[in-house]
Coordinates of C-alpha atoms in Angstrom, one line a residue:
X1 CA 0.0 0.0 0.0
X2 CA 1.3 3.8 -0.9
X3 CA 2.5 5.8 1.9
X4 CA 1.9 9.5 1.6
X5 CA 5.6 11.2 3.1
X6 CA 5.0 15.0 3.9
X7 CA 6.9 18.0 4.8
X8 CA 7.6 17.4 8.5
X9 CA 8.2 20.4 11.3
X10 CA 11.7 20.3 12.0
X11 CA 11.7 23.2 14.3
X12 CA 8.8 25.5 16.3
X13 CA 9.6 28.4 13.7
X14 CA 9.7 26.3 10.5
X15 CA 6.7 26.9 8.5
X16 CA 7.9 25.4 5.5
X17 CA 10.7 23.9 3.8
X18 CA 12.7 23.6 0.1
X19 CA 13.8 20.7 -1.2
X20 CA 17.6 21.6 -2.5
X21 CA 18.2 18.0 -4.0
X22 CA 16.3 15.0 -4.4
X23 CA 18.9 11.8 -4.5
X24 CA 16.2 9.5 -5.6
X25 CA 14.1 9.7 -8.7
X26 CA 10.6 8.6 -9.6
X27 CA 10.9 4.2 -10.1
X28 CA 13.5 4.2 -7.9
X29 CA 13.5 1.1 -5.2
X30 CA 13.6 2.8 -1.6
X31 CA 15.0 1.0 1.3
X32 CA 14.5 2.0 4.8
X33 CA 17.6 4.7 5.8
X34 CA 17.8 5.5 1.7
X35 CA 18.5 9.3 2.0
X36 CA 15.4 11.2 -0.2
X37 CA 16.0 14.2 -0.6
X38 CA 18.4 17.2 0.9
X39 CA 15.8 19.8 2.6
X40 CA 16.4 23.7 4.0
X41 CA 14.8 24.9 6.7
X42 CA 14.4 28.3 8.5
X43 CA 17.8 26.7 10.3
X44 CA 19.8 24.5 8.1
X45 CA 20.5 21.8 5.3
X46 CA 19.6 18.5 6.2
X47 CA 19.6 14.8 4.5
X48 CA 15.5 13.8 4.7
X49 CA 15.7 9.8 5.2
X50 CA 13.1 7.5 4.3
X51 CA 11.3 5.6 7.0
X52 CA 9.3 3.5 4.4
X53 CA 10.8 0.9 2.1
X54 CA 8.9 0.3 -1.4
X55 CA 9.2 1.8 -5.1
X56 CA 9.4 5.9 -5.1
X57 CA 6.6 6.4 -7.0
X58 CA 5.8 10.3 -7.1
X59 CA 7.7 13.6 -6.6
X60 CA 5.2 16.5 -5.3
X61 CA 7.9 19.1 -4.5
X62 CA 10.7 19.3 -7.2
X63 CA 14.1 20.5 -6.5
X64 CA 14.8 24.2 -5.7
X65 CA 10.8 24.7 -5.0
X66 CA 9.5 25.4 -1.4
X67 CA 6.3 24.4 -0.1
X68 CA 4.5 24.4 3.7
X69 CA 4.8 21.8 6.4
X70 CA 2.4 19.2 5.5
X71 CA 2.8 19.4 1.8
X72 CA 3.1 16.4 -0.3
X73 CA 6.6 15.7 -0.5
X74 CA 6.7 12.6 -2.4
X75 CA 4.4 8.7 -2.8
X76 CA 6.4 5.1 -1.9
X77 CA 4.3 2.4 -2.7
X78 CA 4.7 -0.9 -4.9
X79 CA 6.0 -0.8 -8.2
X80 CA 3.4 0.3 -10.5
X81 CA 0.7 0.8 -8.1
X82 CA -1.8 3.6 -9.1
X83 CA -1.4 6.5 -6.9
X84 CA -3.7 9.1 -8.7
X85 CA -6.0 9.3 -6.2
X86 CA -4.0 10.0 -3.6
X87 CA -2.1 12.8 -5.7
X88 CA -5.6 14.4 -6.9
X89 CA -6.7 14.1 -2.8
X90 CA -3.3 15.7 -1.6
X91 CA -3.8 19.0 -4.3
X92 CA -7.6 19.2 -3.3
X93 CA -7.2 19.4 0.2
X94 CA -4.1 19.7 3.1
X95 CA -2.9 16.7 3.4
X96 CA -3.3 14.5 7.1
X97 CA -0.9 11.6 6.5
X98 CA 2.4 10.8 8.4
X99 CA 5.4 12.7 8.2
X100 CA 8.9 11.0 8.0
X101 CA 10.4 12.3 11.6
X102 CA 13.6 12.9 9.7
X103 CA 15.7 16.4 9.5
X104 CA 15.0 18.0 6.5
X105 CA 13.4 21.5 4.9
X106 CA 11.7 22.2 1.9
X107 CA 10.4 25.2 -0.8
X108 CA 6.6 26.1 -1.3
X109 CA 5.3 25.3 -4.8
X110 CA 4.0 27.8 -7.4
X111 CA 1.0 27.9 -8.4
X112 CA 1.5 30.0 -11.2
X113 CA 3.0 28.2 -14.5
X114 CA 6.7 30.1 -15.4
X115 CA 6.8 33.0 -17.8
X116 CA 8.8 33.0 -20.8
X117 CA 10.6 35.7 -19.3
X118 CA 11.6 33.0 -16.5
X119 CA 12.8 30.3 -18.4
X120 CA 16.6 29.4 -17.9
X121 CA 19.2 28.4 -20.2
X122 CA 20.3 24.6 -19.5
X123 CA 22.7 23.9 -17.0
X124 CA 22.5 27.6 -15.4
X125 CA 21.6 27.9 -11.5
X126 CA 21.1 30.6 -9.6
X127 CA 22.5 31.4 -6.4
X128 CA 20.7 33.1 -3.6
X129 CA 21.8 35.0 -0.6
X130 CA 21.0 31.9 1.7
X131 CA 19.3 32.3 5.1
X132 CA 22.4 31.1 7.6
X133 CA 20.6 31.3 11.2
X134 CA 16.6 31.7 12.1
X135 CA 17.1 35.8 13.1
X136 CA 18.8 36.6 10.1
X137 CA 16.8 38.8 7.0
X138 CA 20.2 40.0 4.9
X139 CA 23.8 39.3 4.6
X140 CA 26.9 41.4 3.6
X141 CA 29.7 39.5 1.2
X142 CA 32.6 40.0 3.0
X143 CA 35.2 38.8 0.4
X144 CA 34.3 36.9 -2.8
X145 CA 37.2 33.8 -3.2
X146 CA 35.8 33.3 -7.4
X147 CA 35.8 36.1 -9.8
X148 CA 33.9 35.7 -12.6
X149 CA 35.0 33.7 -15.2
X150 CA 36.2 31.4 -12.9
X151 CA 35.9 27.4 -13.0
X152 CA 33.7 26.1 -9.8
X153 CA 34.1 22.7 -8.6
X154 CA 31.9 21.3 -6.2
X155 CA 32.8 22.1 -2.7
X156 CA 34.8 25.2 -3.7
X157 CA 34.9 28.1 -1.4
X158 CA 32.8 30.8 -3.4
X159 CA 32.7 33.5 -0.7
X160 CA 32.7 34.5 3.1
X161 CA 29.1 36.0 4.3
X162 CA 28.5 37.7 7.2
X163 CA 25.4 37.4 8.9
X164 CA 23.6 38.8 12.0
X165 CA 25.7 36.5 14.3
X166 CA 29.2 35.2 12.3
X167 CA 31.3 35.2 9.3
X168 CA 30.7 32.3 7.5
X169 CA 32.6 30.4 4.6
X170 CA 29.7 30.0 1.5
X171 CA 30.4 26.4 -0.3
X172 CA 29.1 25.6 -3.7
X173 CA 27.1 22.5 -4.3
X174 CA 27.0 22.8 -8.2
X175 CA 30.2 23.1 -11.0
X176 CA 30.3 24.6 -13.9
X177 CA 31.8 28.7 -14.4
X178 CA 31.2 31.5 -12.6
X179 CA 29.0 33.7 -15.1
X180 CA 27.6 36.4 -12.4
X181 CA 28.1 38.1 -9.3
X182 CA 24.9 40.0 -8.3
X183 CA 26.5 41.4 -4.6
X184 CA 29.8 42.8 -4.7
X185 CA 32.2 42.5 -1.6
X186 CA 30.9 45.2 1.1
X187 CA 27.5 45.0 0.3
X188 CA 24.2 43.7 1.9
X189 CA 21.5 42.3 0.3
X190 CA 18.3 40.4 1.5
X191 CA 17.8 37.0 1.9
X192 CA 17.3 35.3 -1.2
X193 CA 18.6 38.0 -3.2
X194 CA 20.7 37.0 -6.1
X195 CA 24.1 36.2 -5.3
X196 CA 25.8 34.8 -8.3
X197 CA 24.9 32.6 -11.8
X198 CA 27.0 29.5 -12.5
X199 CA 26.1 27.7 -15.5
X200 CA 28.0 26.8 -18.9
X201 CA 30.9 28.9 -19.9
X202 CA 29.8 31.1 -22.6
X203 CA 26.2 31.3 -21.6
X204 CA 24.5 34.4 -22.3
X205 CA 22.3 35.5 -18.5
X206 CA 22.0 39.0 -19.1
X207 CA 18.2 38.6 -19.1
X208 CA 18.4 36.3 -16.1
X209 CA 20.2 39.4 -14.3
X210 CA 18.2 42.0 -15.5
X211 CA 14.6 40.0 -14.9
X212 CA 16.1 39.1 -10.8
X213 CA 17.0 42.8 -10.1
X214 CA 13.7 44.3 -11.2
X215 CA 11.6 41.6 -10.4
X216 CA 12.9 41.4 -7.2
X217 CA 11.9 37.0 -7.1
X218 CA 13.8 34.2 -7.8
X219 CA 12.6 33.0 -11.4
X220 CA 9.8 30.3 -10.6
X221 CA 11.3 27.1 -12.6
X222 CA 12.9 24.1 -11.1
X223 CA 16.3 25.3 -12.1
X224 CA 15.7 28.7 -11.3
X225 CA 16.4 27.9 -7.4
X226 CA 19.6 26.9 -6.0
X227 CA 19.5 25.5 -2.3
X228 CA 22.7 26.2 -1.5
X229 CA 24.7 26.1 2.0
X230 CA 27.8 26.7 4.1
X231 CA 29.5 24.6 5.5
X232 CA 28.4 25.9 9.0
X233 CA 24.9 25.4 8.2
X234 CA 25.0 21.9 8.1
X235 CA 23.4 19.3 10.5
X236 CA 23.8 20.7 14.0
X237 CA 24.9 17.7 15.2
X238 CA 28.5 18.0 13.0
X239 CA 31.7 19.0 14.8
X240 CA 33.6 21.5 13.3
X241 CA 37.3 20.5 13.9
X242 CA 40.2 23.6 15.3
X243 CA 43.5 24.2 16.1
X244 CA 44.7 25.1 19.0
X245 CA 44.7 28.8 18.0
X246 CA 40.9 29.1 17.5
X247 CA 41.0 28.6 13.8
X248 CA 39.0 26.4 11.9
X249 CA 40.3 24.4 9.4
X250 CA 39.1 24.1 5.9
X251 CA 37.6 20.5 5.1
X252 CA 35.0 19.7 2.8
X253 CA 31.8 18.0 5.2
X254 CA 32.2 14.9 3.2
X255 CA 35.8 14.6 4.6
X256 CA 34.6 15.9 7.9
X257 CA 32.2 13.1 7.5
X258 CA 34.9 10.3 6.5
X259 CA 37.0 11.7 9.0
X260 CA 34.5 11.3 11.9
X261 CA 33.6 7.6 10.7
X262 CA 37.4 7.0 10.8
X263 CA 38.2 8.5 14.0
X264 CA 40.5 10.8 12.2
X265 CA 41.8 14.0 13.9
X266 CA 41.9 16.7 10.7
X267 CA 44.5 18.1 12.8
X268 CA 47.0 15.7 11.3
X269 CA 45.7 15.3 7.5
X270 CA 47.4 17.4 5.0
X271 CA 45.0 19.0 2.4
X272 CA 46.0 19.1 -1.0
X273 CA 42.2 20.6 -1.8
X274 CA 42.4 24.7 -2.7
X275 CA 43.4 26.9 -0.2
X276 CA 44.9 23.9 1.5
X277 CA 41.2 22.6 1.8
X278 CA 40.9 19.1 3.4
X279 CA 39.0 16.5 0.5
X280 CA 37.4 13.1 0.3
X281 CA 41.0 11.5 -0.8
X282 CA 43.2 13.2 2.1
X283 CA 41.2 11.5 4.1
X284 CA 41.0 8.2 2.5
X285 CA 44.9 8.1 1.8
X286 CA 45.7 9.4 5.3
X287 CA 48.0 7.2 7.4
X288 CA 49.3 8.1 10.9
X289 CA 53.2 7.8 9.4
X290 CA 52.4 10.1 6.8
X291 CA 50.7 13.1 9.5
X292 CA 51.6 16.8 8.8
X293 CA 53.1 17.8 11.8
X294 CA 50.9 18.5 14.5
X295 CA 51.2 21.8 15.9
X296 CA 54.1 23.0 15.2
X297 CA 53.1 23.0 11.7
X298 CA 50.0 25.0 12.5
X299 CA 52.1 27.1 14.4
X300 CA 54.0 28.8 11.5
X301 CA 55.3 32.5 12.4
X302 CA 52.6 35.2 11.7
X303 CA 53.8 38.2 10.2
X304 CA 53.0 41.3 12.2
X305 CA 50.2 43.1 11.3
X306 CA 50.4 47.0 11.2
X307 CA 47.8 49.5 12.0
X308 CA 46.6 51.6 10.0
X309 CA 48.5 55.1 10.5
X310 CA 45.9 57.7 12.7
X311 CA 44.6 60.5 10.7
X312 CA 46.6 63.8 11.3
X313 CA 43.5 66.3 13.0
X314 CA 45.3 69.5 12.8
X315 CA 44.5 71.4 16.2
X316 CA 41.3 73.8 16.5
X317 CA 40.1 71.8 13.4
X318 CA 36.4 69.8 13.2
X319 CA 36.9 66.3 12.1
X320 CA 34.3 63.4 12.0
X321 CA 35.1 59.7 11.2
X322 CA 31.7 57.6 9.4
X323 CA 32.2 54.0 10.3
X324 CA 29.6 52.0 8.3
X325 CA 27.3 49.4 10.4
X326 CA 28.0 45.9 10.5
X327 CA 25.4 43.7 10.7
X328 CA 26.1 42.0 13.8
X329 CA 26.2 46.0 14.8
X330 CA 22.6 46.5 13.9
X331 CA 21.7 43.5 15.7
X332 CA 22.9 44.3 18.7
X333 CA 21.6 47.8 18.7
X334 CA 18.1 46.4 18.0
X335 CA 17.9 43.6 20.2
X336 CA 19.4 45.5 23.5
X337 CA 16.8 48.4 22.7
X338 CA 13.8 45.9 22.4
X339 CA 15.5 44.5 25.7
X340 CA 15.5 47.9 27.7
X341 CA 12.3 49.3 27.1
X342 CA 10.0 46.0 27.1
X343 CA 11.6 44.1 29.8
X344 CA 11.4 46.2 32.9
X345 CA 14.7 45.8 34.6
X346 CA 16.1 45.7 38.0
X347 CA 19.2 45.0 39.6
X348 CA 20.5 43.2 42.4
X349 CA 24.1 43.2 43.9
X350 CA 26.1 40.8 46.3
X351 CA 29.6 40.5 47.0
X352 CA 31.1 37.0 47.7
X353 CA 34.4 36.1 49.5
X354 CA 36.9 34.8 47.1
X355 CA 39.8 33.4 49.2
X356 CA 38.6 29.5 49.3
X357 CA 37.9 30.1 45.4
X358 CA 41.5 31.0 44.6
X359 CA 43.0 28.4 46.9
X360 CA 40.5 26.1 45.3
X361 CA 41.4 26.8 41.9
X362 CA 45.2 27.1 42.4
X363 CA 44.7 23.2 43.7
X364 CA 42.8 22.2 40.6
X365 CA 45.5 24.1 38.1
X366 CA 47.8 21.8 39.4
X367 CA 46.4 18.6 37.8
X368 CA 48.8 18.1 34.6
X369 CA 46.9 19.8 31.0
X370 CA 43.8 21.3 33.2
X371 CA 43.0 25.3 33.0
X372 CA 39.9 26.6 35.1
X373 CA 39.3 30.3 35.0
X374 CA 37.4 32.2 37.9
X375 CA 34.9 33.3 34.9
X376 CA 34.6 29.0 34.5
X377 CA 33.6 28.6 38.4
X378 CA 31.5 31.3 37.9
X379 CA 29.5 29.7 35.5
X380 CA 29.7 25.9 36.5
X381 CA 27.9 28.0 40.0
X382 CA 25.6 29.6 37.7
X383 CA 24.4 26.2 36.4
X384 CA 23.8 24.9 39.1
X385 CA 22.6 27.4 41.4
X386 CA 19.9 27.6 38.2
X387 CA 18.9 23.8 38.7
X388 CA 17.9 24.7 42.3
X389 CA 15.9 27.8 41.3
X390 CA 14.2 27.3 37.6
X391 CA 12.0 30.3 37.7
X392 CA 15.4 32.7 37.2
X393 CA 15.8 29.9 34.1
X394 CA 12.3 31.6 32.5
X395 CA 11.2 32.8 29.7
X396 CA 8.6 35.7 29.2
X397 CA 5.6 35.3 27.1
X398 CA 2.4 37.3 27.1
X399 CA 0.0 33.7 27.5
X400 CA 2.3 32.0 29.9
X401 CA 5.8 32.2 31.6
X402 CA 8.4 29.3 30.1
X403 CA 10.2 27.1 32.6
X404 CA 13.2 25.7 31.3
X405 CA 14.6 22.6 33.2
X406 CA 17.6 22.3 31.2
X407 CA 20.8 24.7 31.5
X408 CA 22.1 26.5 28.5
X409 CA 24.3 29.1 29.7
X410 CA 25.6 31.9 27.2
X411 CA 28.5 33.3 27.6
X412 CA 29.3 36.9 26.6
X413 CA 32.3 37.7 24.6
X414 CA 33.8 40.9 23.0
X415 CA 34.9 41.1 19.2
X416 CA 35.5 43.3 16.7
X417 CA 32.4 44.3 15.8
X418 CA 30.8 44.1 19.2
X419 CA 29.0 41.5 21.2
X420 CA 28.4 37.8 20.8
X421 CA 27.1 35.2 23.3
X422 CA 28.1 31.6 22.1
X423 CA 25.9 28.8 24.3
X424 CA 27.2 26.0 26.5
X425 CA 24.6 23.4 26.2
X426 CA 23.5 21.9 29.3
X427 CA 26.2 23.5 31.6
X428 CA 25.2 21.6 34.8
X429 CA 26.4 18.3 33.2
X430 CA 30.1 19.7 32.5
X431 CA 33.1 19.6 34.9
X432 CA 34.8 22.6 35.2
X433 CA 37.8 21.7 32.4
X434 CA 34.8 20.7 30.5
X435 CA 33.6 24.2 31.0
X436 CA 37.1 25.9 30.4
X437 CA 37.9 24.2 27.3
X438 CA 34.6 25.2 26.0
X439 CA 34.6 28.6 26.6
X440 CA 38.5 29.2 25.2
X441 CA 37.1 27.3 21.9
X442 CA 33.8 29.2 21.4
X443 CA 35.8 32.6 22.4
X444 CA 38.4 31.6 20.1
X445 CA 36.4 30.6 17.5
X446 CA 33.7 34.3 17.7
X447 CA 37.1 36.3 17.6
X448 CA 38.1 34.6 13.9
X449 CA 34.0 34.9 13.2
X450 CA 34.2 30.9 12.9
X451 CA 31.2 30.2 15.4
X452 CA 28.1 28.7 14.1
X453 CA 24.4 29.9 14.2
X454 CA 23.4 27.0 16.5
X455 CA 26.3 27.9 19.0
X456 CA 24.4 30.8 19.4
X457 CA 21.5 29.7 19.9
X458 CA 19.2 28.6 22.8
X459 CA 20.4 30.3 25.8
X460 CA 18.5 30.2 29.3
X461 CA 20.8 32.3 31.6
X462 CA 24.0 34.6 30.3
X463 CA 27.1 35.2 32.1
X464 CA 29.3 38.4 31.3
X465 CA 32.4 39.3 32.9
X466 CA 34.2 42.4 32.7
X467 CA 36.6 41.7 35.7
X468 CA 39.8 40.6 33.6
X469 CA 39.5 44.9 32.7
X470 CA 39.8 45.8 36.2
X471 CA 35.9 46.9 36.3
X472 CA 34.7 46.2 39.8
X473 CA 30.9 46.3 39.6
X474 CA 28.2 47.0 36.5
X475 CA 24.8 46.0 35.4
X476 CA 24.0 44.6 32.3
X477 CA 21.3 44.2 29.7
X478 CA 18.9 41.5 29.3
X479 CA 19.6 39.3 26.7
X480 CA 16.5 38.2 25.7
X481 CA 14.2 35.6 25.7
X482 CA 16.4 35.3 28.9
X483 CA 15.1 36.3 32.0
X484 CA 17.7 37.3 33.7
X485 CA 22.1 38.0 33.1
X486 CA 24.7 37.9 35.4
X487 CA 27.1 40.6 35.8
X488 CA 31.1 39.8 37.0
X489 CA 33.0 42.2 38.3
X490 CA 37.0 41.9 39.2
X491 CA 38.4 40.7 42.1
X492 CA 39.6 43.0 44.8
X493 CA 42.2 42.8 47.4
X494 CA 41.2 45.0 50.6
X495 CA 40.6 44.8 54.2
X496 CA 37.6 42.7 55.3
X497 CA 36.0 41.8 58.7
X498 CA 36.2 38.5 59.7
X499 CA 35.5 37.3 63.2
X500 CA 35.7 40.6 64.3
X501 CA 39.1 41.6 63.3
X502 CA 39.8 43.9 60.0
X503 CA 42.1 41.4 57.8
X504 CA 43.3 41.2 54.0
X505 CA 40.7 39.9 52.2
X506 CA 39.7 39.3 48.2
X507 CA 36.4 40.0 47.3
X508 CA 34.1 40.3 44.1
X509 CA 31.0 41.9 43.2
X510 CA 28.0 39.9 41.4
X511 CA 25.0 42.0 39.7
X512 CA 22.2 40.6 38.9
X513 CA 20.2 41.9 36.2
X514 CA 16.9 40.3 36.4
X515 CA 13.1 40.6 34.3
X516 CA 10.6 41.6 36.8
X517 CA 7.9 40.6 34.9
X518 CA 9.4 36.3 35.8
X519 CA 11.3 37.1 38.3
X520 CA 10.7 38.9 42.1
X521 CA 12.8 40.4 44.2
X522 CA 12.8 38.1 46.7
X523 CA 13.2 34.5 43.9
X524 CA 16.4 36.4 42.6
X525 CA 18.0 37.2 45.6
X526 CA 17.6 33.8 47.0
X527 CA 19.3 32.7 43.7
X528 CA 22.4 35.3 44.6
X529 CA 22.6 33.5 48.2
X530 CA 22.4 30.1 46.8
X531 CA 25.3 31.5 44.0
X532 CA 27.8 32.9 47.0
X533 CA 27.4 29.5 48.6
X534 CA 28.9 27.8 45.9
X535 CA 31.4 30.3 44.9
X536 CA 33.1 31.5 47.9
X537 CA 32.1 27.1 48.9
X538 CA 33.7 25.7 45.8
X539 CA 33.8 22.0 47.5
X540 CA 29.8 22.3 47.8
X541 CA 29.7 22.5 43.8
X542 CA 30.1 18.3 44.2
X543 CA 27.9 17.4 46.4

């Protein structure tokens, strides 16, 4: 009997999906695991598996189309069974029939039959500003690695986007030449704007161009759309491999995928891929004996970058300096604003006793290859001074406040361009190394704008630390859907009371920045005692 597979719901924002490959074809013969199709989402590129076995007997959403969760996504039945029905019953009405639970994303389908004017030469795809993280409506090219006229291969490098949260490398799926670039490096364009042609060399687009900047829409035929993806925007589940500098290292996600099967470290392969990209046959042909050197390797002298020389203001003179807007800039400027005036803040301080934290610390330090940070006890606290009080782990919404019983703490960290808050997921599981070589990897990583949409994603509680620049106490902005952010100031030597008698003491100031809408004054300062115990307690952390 024909099963009906649909557009699943791979996420609580996904409303509906585009299909950017389909590795089967109509006749055929499905097993179960076969991977269908390769579907976007709001989030990411996924491989759609098959939970049915049978002949694949219909395609209801070709490739590069998009269509909304519940569409009819494709028929497996027996060979030569007749399906009509079921195809005439899935355009007449929404279709009720189970989904494959798989990851995957899909397009919508047009209703409207393609213009002449949107016809495509053969073998010519268009590439579209891609949507790399759920927040993000436009991206800037910041450097194009192909210039036109340029042979693509698939799995090249085509250029570097930066989106709301990251810089991300932009990978072609397709080969063929380079015929068009439609955003030029430095500029920002909308989501699904076009981004560049590839198709046959020789192959006249100039209407292509022309029809995509005035019409403003992707031409509507099957080879019209593009799905294409970075590498970051793959399955969240896939580890992206770096050095011990915080830089990411180029391999294609086929090789990270052999690699991982292998239980290769890419640390050691030598890529003979462009750019000194890692590919399918490094991997293969990799042998321990034949490792590039590890780290010293890696390790290769930089050469010392120069400032640019200050501009000369000649005294008594005006002078004004335009620096254009990143996007992560805007971001931040929008989301801290919507933080401020709809959440009504309040703050509350505490200082803690730090004397059994350092001695504590010092003791751990000693183990051979472990590093813990104040900031790391800080947080490992946090985690689990959160477990024992969930409502300071909330979320506001206007039908119902959101306990979360899982951890996620963000942790800020300063770049470039401004402010990013990369996610430890389920913090009260990790040790404290765990914790530590965590946060030096995501902090390394948001420096070089290497770190991932879903590393910044799905924080309860965020910790930020200004202490390591001597600032002693300050408050801090919500970062929302958050209910609350903890604020870490430096710590101080001075005199203290203890038992009566004025000693030398080191101290530190905690501010807690809290939504009063989810949380009272009395829920977060019992939070703030239940932190101090563990902190200036560090032994009461196991128990």
């Amino acid at each position: 009997m024909a099963t009906i597979v649909t557009m699943p719901r791979l996420s609580d924002t996904m409303t509906e999906g585009t299909v950017a490959a389909w590795l089967k074809k109509v006749g055929d013969k499905i097993s179960e695991g076969d991977i269908l199709a390769e579907i976007e989402t709001d989030k990411a590129t996924m491989e759609f598996e098959s939970f049915n076995e049978g002949t694949l007997l219909y395609i209801g959403i070709p490739e590069g189309e998009t269509a909304p969760v519940d569409s009819l996504l494709a028929i497996i039945g027996n060979e030569g069974e007749d399906v009509s029905a079921l195809i005439s019953g899935a355009s007449a009405a929404p279709v009720v029939a189970e989904s494959a639970p798989a990851p995957t994303e899909v397009k919508t389908v047009e209703a409207a039959a393609p213009t002449a004017t949107t016809a495509l030469p053969k073998g010519v795809i268009v590439v579209t500003m891609p949507r790399l993280s759920d927040t993000m409506t436009e991206g800037t090219v910041a450097t194009w690695l192909k210039k036109v006229g340029d042979t693509v291969v698939e799995g090249d490098i085509l250029a570097e986007i930066e989106t709301d949260k990251a810089t991300m490398e932009f990978e072609s799926f397709n080969e063929g030449t380079l015929l068009f670039i439609g955003i030029q490096e430095g500029n920002t364009a909308p989501v699904d704007s076009l981004l560049a042609i590839i198709g046959p060399a020789g192959t006249d687009i100039s209407g292509i161009a022309e029809n995509y900047k005035v019409g403003g829409a992707a031409p509507t035929t099957t080879e019209a759309k593009e799905e294409v993806k970075a590498t970051s925007s793959e399955a969240s589940a896939e580890v992206i491999e770096t050095v011990s500098d915080g830089k990411r290292i180029l391999a294609s996600p086929l090789a990270k995928k052999i690699a991982s099967d292998k239980g290769i470290q890419l640390t050691q392969v030598k890529g003979t891929g462009e750019n000194g990209r890692i590919v399918k046959s490094d991997v293969e042909n990799f042998t321990p004996a034949t490792a590039a050197p590890a780290t010293t390797a890696a390790k290769a002298p930089e050469t010392a970058k120069t400032e640019a020389p200050k501009v000369f203001v000649p005294a008594g003179e005006v002078f004004t300096e335009e620096i254009k807007n990143s996007q992560m800039r805007k971001i931040i400027a929008k989301r801290l604003a919507e933080s401020l005036f709809t959440a009504p803040h309040y703050n509350l301080v505490i200082e803690v006793t730090m004397d059994d934290a350092m001695q504590s610390r010092a003791i751990i330090n000693s183990v051979p290859d472990t590093k813990v940070s104040f900031n790391d006890m800080v947080i490992k606290a946090c985690a689990l001074a959160l477990k024992k009080h969930p409502k300071i782990n909330s979320q506001w919404r206007e039908d119902a406040i959101i306990i979360n019983h899982h951890v996620n703490v963000g942790v800020a960290v300063a770049v470039e361009d401004g402010l990013v808050v990369p996610v430890l997921k389920f913090t009260d599981a990790m040790s404290l190394s765990q914790i530590g070589a965590s946060v030096r990897d995501l902090a390394g990583r948001a420096k070089n704008k290497k770190l991932l949409p879903t590393e910044m994603e799905g924080s309860t509680f965020t910790v930020s630390n200004l202490g390591m620049f001597g600032i002693t106490e300050f408050n801090s902005i919500i970062n929302q859907p958050n209910s609350a952010i903890l604020s870490v100031g430096a710590i101080v030597e001075k005199p203290v009371v203890k038992n009566g008698q004025i000693v030398i003491g080191n101290t530190m100031m905690l501010s807690l920045a809290c939504d009063h809408r989810t949380i009272d004054g009395a829920t977060g300062a019992q939070f703030l005692q239940t932190l101090k115990q563990f902190i200036e307690n560090p032994v009461t952390m196991l128990a």
